[in-house]
Amino acid sequence: MPPKDDDDLLAAEYVLGLLEADDWRAADQRAATDGAFAARVRDWEARLEPMNAEFPDLPAPDLMPQIEARLFPAPAARRRSAWRWLGAGSLVGALAVALVVLSPVLRTSQAPLLTAELVAEDRGLVLAASFDGTQLNLRAEGLPAEAGQDYELWVIGADGVPSSLGLVQDSVLIREAGLEAGQTLAVSLEPEGGSTTGLPTGPVVATAELRAG
C-alpha cells in the first residue's frame, strides 16, 4: 500500500477508535505533530460526524464511571473532543460506513505491484518503472537525451498499438496511469517536445514487459 493510503487508513482507524492502545497513542502523538496526518484525521472526523450527530448525548447513570474514566483512561476508546461516545449500534454503523468509504483504498492496496526495467546500454540509459494499480513511478538514469531530442515513454497493449505516457526529461516521473501486467513499456528517441503523430517516430531504444513483482 502506498504511504498516502497507509496514512488514510490509519487516520480512519484512529478516528473510529479501532487501534490498539499503543498504536492509538502513537497516532494521537502524530496527529499533534504531523500537519498532513492531522488534516487526514480532521477529514475523517468531518466525514463521520453527520452519523455521530444522530445519537444524542446521554447522561451518565452516576459519577463513578466518570471518575474512573478520568483516573484510568482507556486510550483505544477515547475520541477527539468533537466526538461523543458511540453506542454499540452506532459503532457498527460507523464501521459499515468506514468500509464503504475505505473500499477504494483497500482495493488499491490489493493490486499487485508491477515493475519493469528498461535499459539502453549503448546510451547509458536505465529506467526503473513501478506501478501500484493507479500510479506509475519512473526513476531514470542517463538523462538528458542529445541536444534537440527527448526520450518518450510508451505503453503497448495486446493490440500492439503504442500509447504515449509522456516525455522522460527528469530523473523522477510520477503520473496516474492505467496499466496491466503483460503490457510492454518502451522508450523512443524523439525530436525535442516528443512525437507529434501520437506514435513513435524515432528509434525505440529500450523495451521491457510489466510483471508482478
XYZ file of N, CA and C in Angstrom:
639
model
N 0.849 -1.180 0.000
C 0.000 0.000 0.000
C 0.893 1.242 0.000
N 0.563 2.178 -0.916
C 1.351 3.396 -0.907
C 1.231 4.125 0.395
N 2.294 4.985 0.779
C 2.273 5.698 2.065
C 1.023 6.520 2.280
N 0.552 7.219 1.250
C -0.617 8.071 1.462
C -1.854 7.253 1.806
N -1.980 6.017 1.235
C -3.112 5.158 1.572
C -2.959 4.596 2.978
N -1.718 4.270 3.374
C -1.465 3.816 4.745
C -1.914 4.873 5.739
N -1.557 6.136 5.475
C -1.911 7.218 6.387
C -3.418 7.422 6.436
N -4.094 7.298 5.283
C -5.539 7.498 5.249
C -6.243 6.411 6.052
N -5.795 5.171 5.906
C -6.391 4.066 6.654
C -6.118 4.217 8.145
N -4.889 4.622 8.497
C -4.542 4.823 9.905
C -5.389 5.928 10.518
N -5.596 7.018 9.775
C -6.407 8.121 10.289
C -7.845 7.674 10.536
N -8.379 6.856 9.631
C -9.747 6.360 9.802
C -9.855 5.468 11.036
N -8.897 4.565 11.200
C -8.923 3.667 12.360
C -8.731 4.449 13.658
N -7.939 5.503 13.597
C -7.726 6.344 14.780
C -9.023 7.042 15.184
N -9.709 7.632 14.207
C -10.953 8.349 14.498
C -12.024 7.397 15.016
N -12.074 6.182 14.465
C -13.086 5.212 14.881
C -12.710 4.478 16.166
N -11.468 4.680 16.650
C -11.042 4.013 17.876
C -10.802 2.532 17.700
N -10.315 2.135 16.519
C -10.110 0.716 16.242
C -8.685 0.254 16.521
N -7.811 1.179 16.916
C -6.409 0.827 17.135
C -6.182 0.264 18.531
N -5.148 -0.553 18.651
C -4.709 -0.989 19.970
C -4.157 0.217 20.729
N -4.062 0.083 22.051
C -3.701 1.226 22.890
C -2.393 1.883 22.457
N -1.341 1.081 22.246
C -0.049 1.657 21.865
C -0.127 2.337 20.507
N -0.810 1.688 19.559
C -0.947 2.271 18.232
C -1.761 3.552 18.282
N -2.800 3.552 19.140
C -3.633 4.748 19.259
C -2.816 5.913 19.810
N -1.995 5.647 20.840
C -1.172 6.720 21.416
C -0.180 7.260 20.389
N 0.398 6.352 19.595
C 1.344 6.796 18.567
C 0.642 7.658 17.522
N -0.567 7.245 17.123
C -1.322 8.028 16.145
C -1.747 9.369 16.731
N -2.118 9.368 18.018
C -2.523 10.604 18.678
C -1.355 11.593 18.724
N -0.164 11.083 19.039
C 1.026 11.935 19.063
C 1.335 12.466 17.666
N 1.172 11.611 16.672
C 1.452 12.040 15.307
C 0.461 13.105 14.851
N -0.805 12.951 15.251
C -1.815 13.946 14.884
C -1.495 15.307 15.482
N -0.773 15.306 16.600
C -0.426 16.566 17.259
C 0.815 17.217 16.658
N 1.612 16.450 15.905
C 2.885 16.989 15.405
C 3.012 16.958 13.885
N 2.210 16.135 13.226
C 2.296 15.977 11.772
C 1.083 16.647 11.135
N 1.307 17.791 10.492
C 0.193 18.553 9.934
C -0.581 17.800 8.876
N 0.123 17.064 8.014
C -0.553 16.328 6.949
C -1.430 15.220 7.524
N -0.906 14.506 8.526
C -1.698 13.440 9.142
C -2.880 14.031 9.905
N -2.658 15.165 10.588
C -3.748 15.818 11.315
C -4.866 16.224 10.362
N -4.495 16.644 9.146
C -5.511 17.016 8.161
C -6.337 15.806 7.751
N -5.691 14.636 7.630
C -6.434 13.414 7.304
C -7.393 13.043 8.439
N -6.946 13.235 9.678
C -7.809 12.951 10.826
C -9.030 13.866 10.801
N -8.799 15.164 10.566
C -9.929 16.102 10.512
C -10.885 15.741 9.381
N -10.336 15.284 8.264
C -11.179 14.900 7.140
C -12.078 13.724 7.506
N -11.516 12.726 8.216
C -12.334 11.583 8.627
C -13.366 11.988 9.675
N -13.007 12.882 10.573
C -13.982 13.361 11.557
C -15.144 14.051 10.854
N -14.825 14.838 9.820
C -15.873 15.544 9.086
C -16.763 14.566 8.328
N -16.154 13.493 7.784
C -16.949 12.507 7.045
C -17.931 11.769 7.951
N -17.494 11.438 9.141
C -18.304 10.592 10.018
C -19.142 11.372 11.024
N -18.875 12.667 11.180
C -19.605 13.463 12.166
C -21.113 13.477 11.935
N -21.616 13.578 10.661
C -23.073 13.574 10.475
C -23.745 12.339 11.058
N -23.117 11.189 10.954
C -23.696 9.976 11.525
C -23.653 10.030 13.047
N -22.554 10.540 13.583
C -22.420 10.644 15.034
C -23.464 11.589 15.623
N -23.844 12.631 14.849
C -24.790 13.623 15.343
C -26.189 13.043 15.541
N -26.454 11.886 14.920
C -27.773 11.275 15.069
C -27.990 10.686 16.454
N -26.946 10.572 17.247
C -27.057 9.944 18.556
C -26.859 11.003 19.629
N -27.913 11.351 20.366
C -27.829 12.432 21.350
C -26.952 12.056 22.532
N -26.475 13.099 23.235
C -25.727 12.883 24.469
C -26.632 12.235 25.514
N -26.108 11.275 26.246
C -26.855 10.618 27.311
C -26.155 10.871 28.635
N -26.899 11.221 29.696
C -26.263 11.461 30.995
C -25.745 10.160 31.589
N -24.614 10.244 32.269
C -24.080 9.062 32.950
C -24.991 8.688 34.110
N -25.179 7.390 34.370
C -26.067 6.983 35.463
C -25.545 7.418 36.829
N -24.238 7.554 37.011
C -23.683 8.070 38.255
C -22.302 8.623 37.957
N -21.648 9.191 38.943
C -20.360 9.848 38.736
C -19.185 8.890 38.748
N -19.338 7.715 39.329
C -18.207 6.811 39.460
C -17.573 6.448 38.113
N -18.370 6.095 37.097
C -17.738 5.792 35.810
C -16.917 6.956 35.275
N -17.423 8.184 35.495
C -16.681 9.349 35.021
C -15.367 9.501 35.776
N -15.409 9.276 37.091
C -14.192 9.389 37.903
C -13.179 8.336 37.484
N -13.663 7.103 37.293
C -12.764 6.032 36.874
C -12.168 6.321 35.500
N -12.999 6.886 34.621
C -12.507 7.191 33.280
C -11.408 8.238 33.319
N -11.539 9.210 34.240
C -10.506 10.246 34.361
C -9.215 9.682 34.955
N -9.372 8.791 35.943
C -8.191 8.245 36.604
C -7.515 7.161 35.783
N -8.327 6.370 35.075
C -7.786 5.243 34.318
C -8.336 5.288 32.891
N -7.863 6.244 32.091
C -8.397 6.374 30.729
C -8.058 5.160 29.888
N -8.979 4.802 29.000
C -8.752 3.701 28.050
C -8.437 4.328 26.705
N -7.157 4.388 26.307
C -6.785 5.116 25.100
C -7.533 4.669 23.860
N -7.739 3.353 23.717
C -8.364 2.876 22.492
C -9.802 3.322 22.385
N -10.410 3.720 23.491
C -11.814 4.110 23.460
C -11.995 5.612 23.425
N -10.897 6.397 23.517
C -11.017 7.847 23.531
C -11.399 8.370 22.162
N -11.977 9.559 22.162
C -12.277 10.253 20.921
C -11.753 11.670 21.056
N -11.503 12.300 19.947
C -11.162 13.704 19.998
C -12.375 14.476 20.474
N -12.202 15.745 20.884
C -13.242 16.489 21.585
C -14.532 16.602 20.789
N -14.434 16.541 19.467
C -15.637 16.704 18.660
C -16.513 15.467 18.661
N -16.015 14.328 19.234
C -16.742 13.065 19.178
C -17.348 12.703 20.518
N -18.601 12.292 20.469
C -19.259 11.762 21.658
C -19.128 10.251 21.638
N -19.408 9.635 22.763
C -19.326 8.177 22.863
C -20.330 7.534 21.926
N -19.860 6.579 21.124
C -20.737 5.859 20.218
C -21.213 4.580 20.889
N -22.517 4.352 20.885
C -23.054 3.110 21.407
C -22.738 1.966 20.463
N -23.065 0.743 20.885
C -22.718 -0.426 20.086
C -23.347 -0.364 18.701
N -24.624 0.031 18.651
C -25.301 0.082 17.362
C -24.691 1.100 16.433
N -24.380 2.282 16.971
C -23.813 3.320 16.118
C -22.400 2.975 15.700
N -21.658 2.254 16.556
C -20.304 1.855 16.189
C -20.341 0.888 15.016
N -21.306 -0.035 15.032
C -21.456 -0.948 13.906
C -21.737 -0.164 12.634
N -22.611 0.850 12.759
C -22.903 1.686 11.601
C -21.679 2.426 11.117
N -20.890 2.926 12.064
C -19.672 3.650 11.699
C -18.709 2.745 10.954
N -18.588 1.509 11.431
C -17.697 0.571 10.763
C -18.186 0.269 9.355
N -19.503 0.148 9.194
C -20.046 -0.124 7.867
C -19.743 1.022 6.916
N -19.949 2.257 7.404
C -19.645 3.424 6.577
C -18.163 3.463 6.243
N -17.326 3.174 7.238
C -15.877 3.213 7.015
C -15.466 2.209 5.949
N -16.074 1.026 5.965
C -15.725 0.023 4.969
C -16.092 0.489 3.575
N -17.253 1.165 3.448
C -17.666 1.669 2.143
C -16.706 2.744 1.660
N -16.371 3.678 2.556
C -15.502 4.788 2.174
C -14.089 4.316 1.909
N -13.634 3.336 2.684
C -12.261 2.859 2.557
C -12.087 1.835 1.451
N -13.179 1.328 0.884
C -13.051 0.240 -0.073
C -12.158 0.579 -1.258
N -12.190 1.834 -1.801
C -11.243 2.121 -2.881
C -9.802 1.990 -2.421
N -9.513 2.425 -1.189
C -8.153 2.317 -0.661
C -7.761 0.859 -0.523
N -8.687 0.044 0.001
C -8.386 -1.366 0.203
C -8.200 -2.081 -1.122
N -9.035 -1.714 -2.120
C -8.879 -2.345 -3.422
C -7.536 -2.002 -4.032
N -7.142 -0.719 -3.886
C -5.860 -0.297 -4.431
C -4.722 -1.052 -3.780
N -4.819 -1.247 -2.445
C -3.734 -1.907 -1.728
C -3.604 -3.370 -2.127
N -4.701 -3.960 -2.663
C -4.655 -5.359 -3.048
C -4.067 -5.551 -4.440
N -3.942 -4.464 -5.216
C -3.411 -4.581 -6.559
C -1.932 -4.957 -6.496
N -1.507 -5.940 -7.296
C -0.094 -6.332 -7.262
C 0.783 -5.227 -7.831
N 1.974 -5.094 -7.291
C 2.928 -4.113 -7.789
C 3.543 -4.645 -9.075
N 3.461 -3.847 -10.138
C 4.055 -4.220 -11.413
C 5.360 -3.458 -11.593
N 6.369 -4.135 -12.107
C 7.670 -3.498 -12.291
C 8.236 -3.831 -13.667
N 9.134 -2.971 -14.117
C 9.848 -3.201 -15.371
C 11.133 -2.385 -15.337
N 12.171 -2.920 -15.947
C 13.438 -2.188 -16.053
C 13.822 -2.091 -17.523
N 13.954 -0.861 -17.999
C 14.298 -0.616 -19.392
C 15.744 -0.134 -19.446
N 16.558 -0.806 -20.254
C 17.986 -0.489 -20.315
C 18.402 -0.295 -21.770
N 19.014 0.839 -22.048
C 19.631 1.099 -23.350
C 21.127 1.258 -23.100
N 21.843 0.136 -23.147
C 23.247 0.142 -22.742
C 24.098 1.061 -23.605
N 23.782 1.135 -24.896
C 24.604 1.960 -25.780
C 24.444 3.447 -25.499
N 23.402 3.803 -24.748
C 23.166 5.204 -24.414
C 23.342 5.481 -22.925
N 23.629 4.452 -22.150
C 23.765 4.645 -20.708
C 22.454 4.993 -20.036
N 21.340 4.597 -20.659
C 20.008 4.935 -20.145
C 19.422 3.746 -19.398
N 18.978 3.991 -18.168
C 18.326 2.963 -17.356
C 17.065 3.563 -16.754
N 15.927 2.902 -16.971
C 14.646 3.342 -16.420
C 14.079 2.222 -15.556
N 13.789 2.523 -14.294
C 13.160 1.567 -13.382
C 11.726 2.022 -13.147
N 10.764 1.211 -13.586
C 9.351 1.576 -13.500
C 8.628 0.681 -12.506
N 7.705 1.273 -11.755
C 6.829 0.503 -10.868
C 5.433 1.096 -10.949
N 4.419 0.231 -10.854
C 3.019 0.647 -10.964
C 2.227 -0.029 -9.860
N 1.543 0.782 -9.012
C 0.862 0.247 -7.836
C -0.631 0.018 -8.027
N -1.108 0.151 -9.248
C -2.538 -0.009 -9.510
C -3.179 1.267 -9.992
N -2.612 2.403 -9.635
C -3.137 3.695 -10.085
C -2.036 4.646 -10.524
N -0.838 4.479 -10.002
C 0.210 5.472 -10.211
C 1.492 4.825 -10.725
N 2.031 5.412 -11.789
C 3.302 4.962 -12.347
C 4.429 5.795 -11.752
N 5.451 5.109 -11.270
C 6.627 5.769 -10.700
C 7.836 5.330 -11.522
N 8.506 6.311 -12.130
C 9.625 6.011 -13.012
C 10.879 6.719 -12.517
N 11.948 5.960 -12.333
C 13.252 6.512 -11.957
C 14.194 6.332 -13.139
N 14.855 7.429 -13.539
C 15.678 7.397 -14.745
C 17.113 7.809 -14.456
N 18.043 7.117 -15.100
C 19.458 7.480 -15.079
C 19.942 7.576 -16.518
N 20.860 8.499 -16.775
C 21.397 8.647 -18.125
C 20.729 9.743 -18.919
N 20.035 10.658 -18.227
C 19.405 11.792 -18.896
C 20.386 12.964 -18.910
N 20.149 13.957 -19.788
C 19.085 14.034 -20.787
C 19.492 13.368 -22.094
N 18.568 13.402 -23.060
C 18.895 12.920 -24.399
C 19.807 13.942 -25.084
N 20.237 13.597 -26.286
C 21.082 14.522 -27.030
C 20.349 15.838 -27.284
N 21.105 16.875 -27.559
C 20.511 18.187 -27.829
C 19.520 18.085 -28.983
N 18.361 18.707 -28.785
C 17.340 18.707 -29.820
C 16.485 17.462 -29.847
N 16.653 16.576 -28.831
C 15.873 15.347 -28.790
C 15.355 15.096 -27.375
N 14.325 14.273 -27.279
C 13.751 13.876 -25.990
C 13.446 12.383 -26.026
N 13.558 11.753 -24.852
C 13.073 10.387 -24.707
C 11.575 10.438 -24.409
N 10.820 9.537 -25.034
C 9.380 9.460 -24.787
C 9.028 8.033 -24.371
N 8.174 7.928 -23.344
C 7.773 6.631 -22.800
C 6.437 6.209 -23.395
N 6.337 4.931 -23.748
C 5.123 4.392 -24.362
C 4.702 3.114 -23.643
N 3.405 2.827 -23.708
C 2.899 1.537 -23.256
C 2.242 0.865 -24.449
N 2.504 -0.429 -24.605
C 1.974 -1.181 -25.737
C 1.146 -2.329 -25.187
N -0.147 -2.322 -25.500
C -1.057 -3.349 -25.014
C -1.147 -4.530 -25.958
N -2.172 -5.360 -25.740
C -2.339 -6.571 -26.542
C -2.617 -6.257 -28.003
N -3.176 -5.059 -28.268
C -3.471 -4.692 -29.652
C -2.233 -4.240 -30.412
N -1.116 -4.093 -29.705
C 0.124 -3.710 -30.361
C 0.243 -2.243 -30.694
N -0.713 -1.434 -30.243
C -0.694 -0.003 -30.555
C -0.056 0.767 -29.405
N 1.012 1.513 -29.656
C 1.654 2.284 -28.583
C 0.792 3.469 -28.162
N 0.837 3.764 -26.871
C 0.162 4.944 -26.318
C 1.167 5.697 -25.460
N 1.292 6.991 -25.692
C 2.325 7.769 -25.005
C 2.001 7.958 -23.529
N 3.029 7.804 -22.685
C 2.927 8.092 -21.255
C 3.682 9.366 -20.899
N 4.195 10.050 -21.928
C 4.843 11.333 -21.679
C 6.343 11.297 -21.915
N 6.939 12.482 -21.851
C 8.377 12.625 -22.050
C 9.133 12.262 -20.778
N 10.315 11.715 -20.949
C 11.186 11.392 -19.817
C 12.317 12.419 -19.817
N 12.103 13.504 -19.081
C 13.070 14.600 -19.056
C 13.718 14.774 -17.689
N 13.097 14.209 -16.663
C 13.601 14.331 -15.301
C 13.937 12.953 -14.746
N 14.725 12.941 -13.684
C 15.142 11.665 -13.095
C 13.996 10.936 -12.409
N 12.902 11.662 -12.118
C 11.731 11.049 -11.492
C 10.485 11.463 -12.263
N 9.677 10.494 -12.642
C 8.406 10.751 -13.312
C 7.320 10.005 -12.554
N 6.319 10.732 -12.067
C 5.192 10.132 -11.350
C 3.914 10.617 -12.014
N 3.055 9.682 -12.414
C 1.804 10.095 -13.056
C 0.753 9.002 -12.909
N -0.514 9.430 -12.948
C -1.627 8.491 -12.931
C -1.658 7.746 -14.266
N -1.968 6.468 -14.216
C -1.999 5.673 -15.442
C -2.855 4.436 -15.224
N -3.269 3.838 -16.325
C -3.998 2.576 -16.262
C -3.184 1.505 -16.971
N -2.448 0.725 -16.210
C -1.551 -0.275 -16.786
C -1.919 -1.669 -16.293
N -1.485 -2.684 -17.037
C -1.779 -4.069 -16.683
C -0.532 -4.924 -16.860
N -0.481 -6.016 -16.105
C 0.614 -6.969 -16.265
C 0.609 -7.514 -17.684
N 1.783 -7.690 -18.243
C 1.893 -8.216 -19.596
C 2.031 -7.143 -20.654
N 1.678 -5.900 -20.323
C 1.882 -4.813 -21.268
C 3.377 -4.500 -21.364
N 3.769 -3.903 -22.464
C 5.172 -3.570 -22.692
C 5.386 -2.069 -22.574
N 6.418 -1.693 -21.834
C 6.858 -0.303 -21.798
C 8.000 -0.147 -22.791
N 8.024 0.972 -23.488
C 9.067 1.227 -24.477
C 9.484 2.688 -24.404
N 10.737 2.936 -24.753
C 11.262 4.301 -24.804
C 11.792 4.555 -26.210
N 11.333 5.645 -26.801
C 11.824 6.021 -28.124
C 12.551 7.354 -28.044
N 13.414 7.584 -29.005
C 14.144 8.847 -29.098
C 13.417 9.710 -30.113
N 12.847 10.819 -29.649
C 12.002 11.664 -30.474
C 12.611 13.057 -30.638
N 12.117 13.815 -31.623
C 12.516 15.218 -31.708
C 12.119 15.947 -30.425
N 12.803 17.017 -30.111
C 12.520 17.770 -28.891
C 11.029 18.109 -28.805
N 10.426 17.817 -27.647
C 8.993 18.037 -27.465
C 8.170 16.786 -27.668
N 8.775 15.739 -28.233
C 8.067 14.478 -28.383
C 7.419 14.293 -29.738
N 6.885 13.100 -29.946
C 6.231 12.765 -31.206
C 5.006 13.647 -31.424
N 4.798 14.051 -32.654
C 3.622 14.867 -32.995
C 2.552 14.032 -33.691
N 2.801 12.736 -33.838
C 1.861 11.879 -34.557
C 1.042 10.987 -33.638
N 1.421 10.916 -32.342
C 0.748 10.003 -31.428
C 1.346 8.617 -31.441
N 2.384 8.422 -32.268
C 3.091 7.149 -32.351
C 4.590 7.432 -32.371
N 5.411 6.455 -32.002
C 6.857 6.682 -32.051
C 7.307 7.005 -33.475
N 8.137 8.034 -33.605
C 8.680 8.396 -34.917
C 10.183 8.152 -34.983
N 10.831 8.051 -33.824
C 12.264 7.803 -33.779
C 12.556 6.379 -33.370
N 13.815 6.039 -33.227
C 14.179 4.667 -32.854
C 13.731 4.322 -31.438
N 13.263 3.092 -31.258
C 12.932 2.581 -29.925
C 14.226 2.051 -29.321
N 14.649 2.641 -28.204
C 15.969 2.325 -27.647
C 15.913 1.297 -26.521
N 14.721 1.065 -25.937
C 14.616 0.086 -24.847
C 13.167 -0.332 -24.672
N 12.959 -1.611 -24.318
C 11.621 -2.127 -24.020
C 11.716 -3.083 -22.838
N 10.587 -3.251 -22.152
C 10.506 -4.223 -21.056
C 9.042 -4.505 -20.766
N 8.765 -5.728 -20.332
C 7.394 -6.127 -20.014
C 7.088 -5.849 -18.550
N 5.894 -5.336 -18.290
C 5.439 -5.128 -16.917
C 5.090 -6.477 -16.296
N 5.714 -6.777 -15.174
C 5.475 -8.045 -14.490
C 5.189 -7.801 -13.014
N 4.399 -8.683 -12.431
C 4.141 -8.595 -11.000
C 5.424 -8.938 -10.258
N 5.735 -8.118 -9.254
C 6.958 -8.380 -8.518
C 7.030 -7.550 -7.269
